[in-house]
Amino acid sequence: DSGVTQTPKHLITATGQRVTLRCSPRSGDLSVYWYQQSLDQGLQFLIQYYNGEERAKGNILERFSAQQFPDLHSELNLSSLELGDSALYFCASSARVGSSNEKLFFGSGTQLSVL
Amino acid sequence: QQPVQSPQAVILREGEDAVINCSSSKALYSVHWYRQKHGEAPVFLMILLKGGEQKGHEKISASFNEKKQQSSLYLTASQLSYSGTYFCGTANTGNQFYFGTGTSLTVIP
């Protein structure tokens, strides 16, 4: 158990809908990262937050947004969903913002299916 | 920006060795290695922070050539439990943490 909690584990929805994925980092970790992993694909970096502030942005679509709350949990909002958004979404946390020298702990992921 | 890994896939028999390479077009300040088993989350293996640094974890070790912007992961005397997809990862100056393209490793009896 990595200590990172993601909910829900599975989500099935229809095209055009909006969903929210939730992530609680390990106790004490200030950084949260979001990644998208499509079927048999690699891990695509979406966005990183540190202590409530956006720290880095990757290949995140404009239809997607995220935020980190004062209690450090984070939410990833996906709107106007398309079939191609179906993927496994991972959140990871690390203690500080220095991602170059700190390992990432991953949650078990949310499997999103858009029908 | 995504590091490129090679090979894309490899099949080994138990006891054989393998090398997985990770190359970046950008300067590497550090390299992480993770393993992901099918349907599970990636799990941290090791970090290499300095050029030339080599680190080991049981029979899995890695090297980092900062000049060549490359890292290699060495798996020695592979076991069935080594099967999975291996990812290298690196942060750039913009704090974006990218993972490599991944290498699928299958160990068969």
CSV table of C-alpha atoms in Angstrom, one decimal:
chain,number,residue,atom,x,y,z
A,1,ASP,CA,0.0,0.0,0.0
A,2,SER,CA,1.6,3.3,-1.2
A,3,GLY,CA,-0.5,5.4,1.1
A,4,VAL,CA,-2.0,7.3,-1.8
A,5,THR,CA,-5.8,6.9,-2.2
A,6,GLN,CA,-7.7,7.4,-5.4
A,7,THR,CA,-11.5,7.3,-5.7
A,8,PRO,CA,-13.5,6.0,-7.4
A,9,LYS,CA,-11.6,2.9,-8.7
A,10,HIS,CA,-13.9,2.6,-11.7
A,11,LEU,CA,-16.1,5.1,-13.5
A,12,ILE,CA,-18.4,4.5,-16.4
A,13,THR,CA,-20.0,7.5,-18.1
A,14,ALA,CA,-21.3,8.7,-21.4
A,15,THR,CA,-19.8,11.1,-24.0
A,16,GLY,CA,-20.3,14.7,-23.2
A,17,GLN,CA,-20.5,14.2,-19.4
A,18,ARG,CA,-18.3,15.6,-16.7
A,19,VAL,CA,-16.6,13.6,-14.0
A,20,THR,CA,-14.4,14.3,-11.0
A,21,LEU,CA,-11.5,12.0,-9.9
A,22,ARG,CA,-10.2,12.4,-6.3
A,23,CYS,CA,-6.8,11.8,-4.9
A,24,SER,CA,-5.5,11.9,-1.3
A,25,PRO,CA,-1.7,12.0,-1.1
A,26,ARG,CA,0.4,10.2,1.5
A,27,SER,CA,0.3,11.8,4.9
A,28,GLY,CA,2.8,14.7,4.8
A,29,ASP,CA,3.3,14.8,1.1
A,30,LEU,CA,2.8,18.2,-0.4
A,31,SER,CA,3.1,17.4,-4.2
A,32,VAL,CA,0.4,15.7,-6.2
A,33,TYR,CA,0.9,14.6,-9.9
A,34,TRP,CA,-1.7,13.4,-12.3
A,35,TYR,CA,-1.0,11.0,-15.2
A,36,GLN,CA,-3.1,9.5,-17.9
A,37,GLN,CA,-2.4,6.0,-19.2
A,38,SER,CA,-4.4,4.8,-22.2
A,39,LEU,CA,-4.6,1.1,-23.1
A,40,ASP,CA,-1.1,-0.4,-23.4
A,41,GLN,CA,0.3,3.1,-23.5
A,42,GLY,CA,2.8,5.0,-21.4
A,43,LEU,CA,2.2,7.4,-18.6
A,44,GLN,CA,1.3,10.9,-19.9
A,45,PHE,CA,2.0,13.7,-17.5
A,46,LEU,CA,-1.0,16.0,-17.0
A,47,ILE,CA,-0.3,18.4,-14.2
A,48,GLN,CA,1.4,18.8,-10.8
A,49,TYR,CA,0.4,20.7,-7.7
A,50,TYR,CA,2.5,21.7,-4.7
A,51,ASN,CA,0.9,22.8,-1.5
A,52,GLY,CA,-2.2,24.1,-3.3
A,53,GLU,CA,-0.5,25.8,-6.2
A,54,GLU,CA,-0.1,24.6,-9.7
A,55,ARG,CA,3.5,23.8,-10.2
A,56,ALA,CA,3.9,22.3,-13.7
A,57,LYS,CA,1.6,21.6,-16.6
A,58,GLY,CA,2.0,18.8,-19.1
A,59,ASN,CA,-0.2,17.5,-21.9
A,60,ILE,CA,-3.4,18.4,-20.3
A,61,LEU,CA,-6.4,19.2,-22.5
A,62,GLU,CA,-8.4,22.4,-22.0
A,63,ARG,CA,-11.4,20.3,-21.1
A,64,PHE,CA,-9.5,19.0,-18.1
A,65,SER,CA,-8.8,20.9,-15.0
A,66,ALA,CA,-7.4,20.2,-11.5
A,67,GLN,CA,-6.9,21.7,-8.2
A,68,GLN,CA,-5.4,20.9,-4.8
A,69,PHE,CA,-7.3,21.9,-1.7
A,70,PRO,CA,-6.0,23.2,1.7
A,71,ASP,CA,-6.1,19.6,3.1
A,72,LEU,CA,-3.8,18.7,0.2
A,73,HIS,CA,-6.2,16.3,-1.5
A,74,SER,CA,-6.5,16.9,-5.2
A,75,GLU,CA,-9.3,16.6,-7.8
A,76,LEU,CA,-9.1,16.1,-11.5
A,77,ASN,CA,-12.1,17.3,-13.4
A,78,LEU,CA,-12.8,16.0,-16.9
A,79,SER,CA,-15.6,17.6,-18.9
A,80,SER,CA,-17.2,17.2,-22.3
A,81,LEU,CA,-15.9,13.6,-22.3
A,82,GLU,CA,-15.0,11.9,-25.5
A,83,LEU,CA,-14.4,8.2,-26.2
A,84,GLY,CA,-10.7,8.9,-26.4
A,85,ASP,CA,-10.6,10.0,-22.8
A,86,SER,CA,-11.1,6.4,-21.7
A,87,ALA,CA,-8.0,5.6,-19.7
A,88,LEU,CA,-6.5,4.8,-16.4
A,89,TYR,CA,-5.8,8.0,-14.4
A,90,PHE,CA,-3.1,7.8,-11.8
A,91,CYS,CA,-2.3,10.3,-9.1
A,92,ALA,CA,1.1,10.2,-7.4
A,93,SER,CA,2.5,12.2,-4.5
A,94,SER,CA,5.9,13.1,-3.2
A,95,ALA,CA,7.1,14.9,-0.1
A,96,ARG,CA,8.3,18.2,-1.6
A,97,VAL,CA,8.3,19.9,-5.0
A,98,GLY,CA,11.7,18.7,-6.0
A,99,SER,CA,10.6,15.9,-8.2
A,100,SER,CA,14.1,15.3,-9.6
A,101,ASN,CA,15.3,13.8,-6.3
A,102,GLU,CA,12.2,12.4,-4.7
A,103,LYS,CA,10.4,9.2,-5.5
A,104,LEU,CA,6.8,9.2,-6.5
A,105,PHE,CA,4.2,7.1,-4.8
A,106,PHE,CA,1.3,6.1,-6.9
A,107,GLY,CA,-2.3,5.5,-6.1
A,108,SER,CA,-4.1,2.5,-7.6
A,109,GLY,CA,-5.7,4.6,-10.3
A,110,THR,CA,-9.2,5.3,-11.5
A,111,GLN,CA,-10.3,3.4,-14.6
A,112,LEU,CA,-12.5,5.7,-16.7
A,113,SER,CA,-14.7,4.3,-19.4
A,114,VAL,CA,-16.5,6.7,-21.7
A,115,LEU,CA,-19.3,5.0,-23.7
B,1,GLN,CA,10.1,15.7,-24.2
B,2,GLN,CA,9.3,12.1,-23.3
B,3,PRO,CA,12.4,10.0,-22.9
B,4,VAL,CA,12.7,7.1,-25.4
B,5,GLN,CA,13.3,3.6,-24.1
B,6,SER,CA,14.6,0.6,-25.9
B,7,PRO,CA,13.8,-2.1,-26.5
B,8,GLN,CA,10.0,-1.7,-26.6
B,9,ALA,CA,9.6,-5.3,-25.5
B,10,VAL,CA,11.8,-8.2,-24.4
B,11,ILE,CA,11.1,-11.8,-23.5
B,12,LEU,CA,13.6,-13.7,-21.3
B,13,ARG,CA,13.9,-17.1,-19.8
B,14,GLU,CA,14.4,-17.3,-16.0
B,15,GLY,CA,18.0,-16.7,-15.2
B,16,GLU,CA,18.8,-14.6,-18.3
B,17,ASP,CA,20.0,-11.0,-18.1
B,18,ALA,CA,18.5,-7.9,-19.8
B,19,VAL,CA,19.4,-4.3,-20.3
B,20,ILE,CA,16.8,-1.5,-20.8
B,21,ASN,CA,18.0,1.8,-22.1
B,22,CYS,CA,16.5,5.3,-21.6
B,23,SER,CA,17.5,8.3,-23.8
B,24,SER,CA,16.5,11.9,-23.6
B,25,SER,CA,16.9,14.7,-26.1
B,26,LYS,CA,17.1,17.1,-23.2
B,27,ALA,CA,19.6,17.3,-20.4
B,28,LEU,CA,19.0,14.8,-17.6
B,29,TYR,CA,19.5,16.0,-14.1
B,30,SER,CA,18.3,12.8,-12.6
B,31,VAL,CA,16.7,9.6,-13.7
B,32,HIS,CA,14.0,7.5,-11.9
B,33,TRP,CA,13.1,3.9,-12.7
B,34,TYR,CA,9.7,2.3,-12.0
B,35,ARG,CA,8.1,-1.0,-12.6
B,36,GLN,CA,4.4,-1.5,-13.4
B,37,LYS,CA,2.8,-4.9,-13.3
B,38,HIS,CA,-0.3,-5.4,-15.4
B,39,GLY,CA,-3.3,-3.7,-13.9
B,40,GLU,CA,-1.3,-2.2,-11.0
B,41,ALA,CA,0.3,1.1,-10.2
B,42,PRO,CA,3.9,1.9,-11.0
B,43,VAL,CA,6.3,1.1,-8.2
B,44,PHE,CA,9.5,3.0,-7.5
B,45,LEU,CA,12.8,1.0,-8.1
B,46,MET,CA,15.6,3.6,-7.8
B,47,ILE,CA,16.8,7.2,-8.5
B,48,LEU,CA,20.1,8.2,-10.0
B,49,LEU,CA,21.0,11.7,-9.1
B,50,LYS,CA,24.5,12.3,-10.4
B,51,GLY,CA,26.2,11.6,-13.7
B,52,GLY,CA,27.9,8.3,-13.7
B,53,GLU,CA,26.1,7.1,-10.6
B,54,GLN,CA,25.2,3.5,-10.4
B,55,LYS,CA,22.8,2.1,-8.0
B,56,GLY,CA,21.6,-1.4,-7.2
B,57,HIS,CA,18.6,-3.0,-5.8
B,58,GLU,CA,19.1,-6.8,-5.3
B,59,LYS,CA,19.8,-8.0,-8.8
B,60,ILE,CA,18.5,-4.9,-10.5
B,61,SER,CA,21.0,-2.0,-11.0
B,62,ALA,CA,21.2,1.1,-13.1
B,63,SER,CA,23.7,3.5,-14.5
B,64,PHE,CA,23.4,7.2,-15.5
B,65,ASN,CA,25.5,8.8,-18.2
B,66,GLU,CA,24.8,12.5,-17.9
B,67,LYS,CA,26.9,13.4,-20.9
B,68,LYS,CA,25.1,11.1,-23.2
B,69,GLN,CA,21.8,11.9,-21.6
B,70,GLN,CA,21.2,8.2,-21.1
B,71,SER,CA,20.4,5.7,-18.4
B,72,SER,CA,20.4,2.0,-18.5
B,73,LEU,CA,18.7,-0.5,-16.2
B,74,TYR,CA,20.4,-3.9,-15.7
B,75,LEU,CA,18.4,-7.0,-14.7
B,76,THR,CA,20.6,-9.9,-13.7
B,77,ALA,CA,19.5,-13.5,-13.4
B,78,SER,CA,15.9,-12.6,-14.1
B,79,GLN,CA,13.1,-14.1,-12.0
B,80,LEU,CA,9.4,-14.5,-12.9
B,81,SER,CA,8.6,-11.7,-10.6
B,82,TYR,CA,10.6,-9.3,-12.8
B,83,SER,CA,7.9,-9.3,-15.4
B,84,GLY,CA,6.2,-6.0,-16.0
B,85,THR,CA,6.6,-2.8,-17.8
B,86,TYR,CA,9.6,-0.7,-16.9
B,87,PHE,CA,9.6,3.1,-17.1
B,88,CYS,CA,12.3,5.6,-16.7
B,89,GLY,CA,11.3,9.1,-15.6
B,90,THR,CA,12.9,12.4,-15.5
B,91,ALA,CA,12.1,16.0,-14.5
B,92,ASN,CA,13.0,18.9,-16.7
B,93,THR,CA,13.7,22.5,-15.7
B,94,GLY,CA,10.0,23.3,-15.7
B,95,ASN,CA,9.3,20.7,-13.0
B,96,GLN,CA,7.4,18.6,-15.5
B,97,PHE,CA,8.0,14.9,-14.6
B,98,TYR,CA,7.9,12.8,-17.8
B,99,PHE,CA,8.1,9.0,-18.0
B,100,GLY,CA,9.7,7.2,-20.9
B,101,THR,CA,7.9,5.2,-23.5
B,102,GLY,CA,8.1,2.0,-21.5
B,103,THR,CA,9.7,-1.4,-22.0
B,104,SER,CA,7.6,-4.5,-21.5
B,105,LEU,CA,9.6,-7.3,-19.9
B,106,THR,CA,8.3,-10.9,-19.8
B,107,VAL,CA,10.2,-13.6,-18.0
B,108,ILE,CA,9.2,-17.2,-18.8
B,109,PRO,CA,10.1,-20.4,-17.0
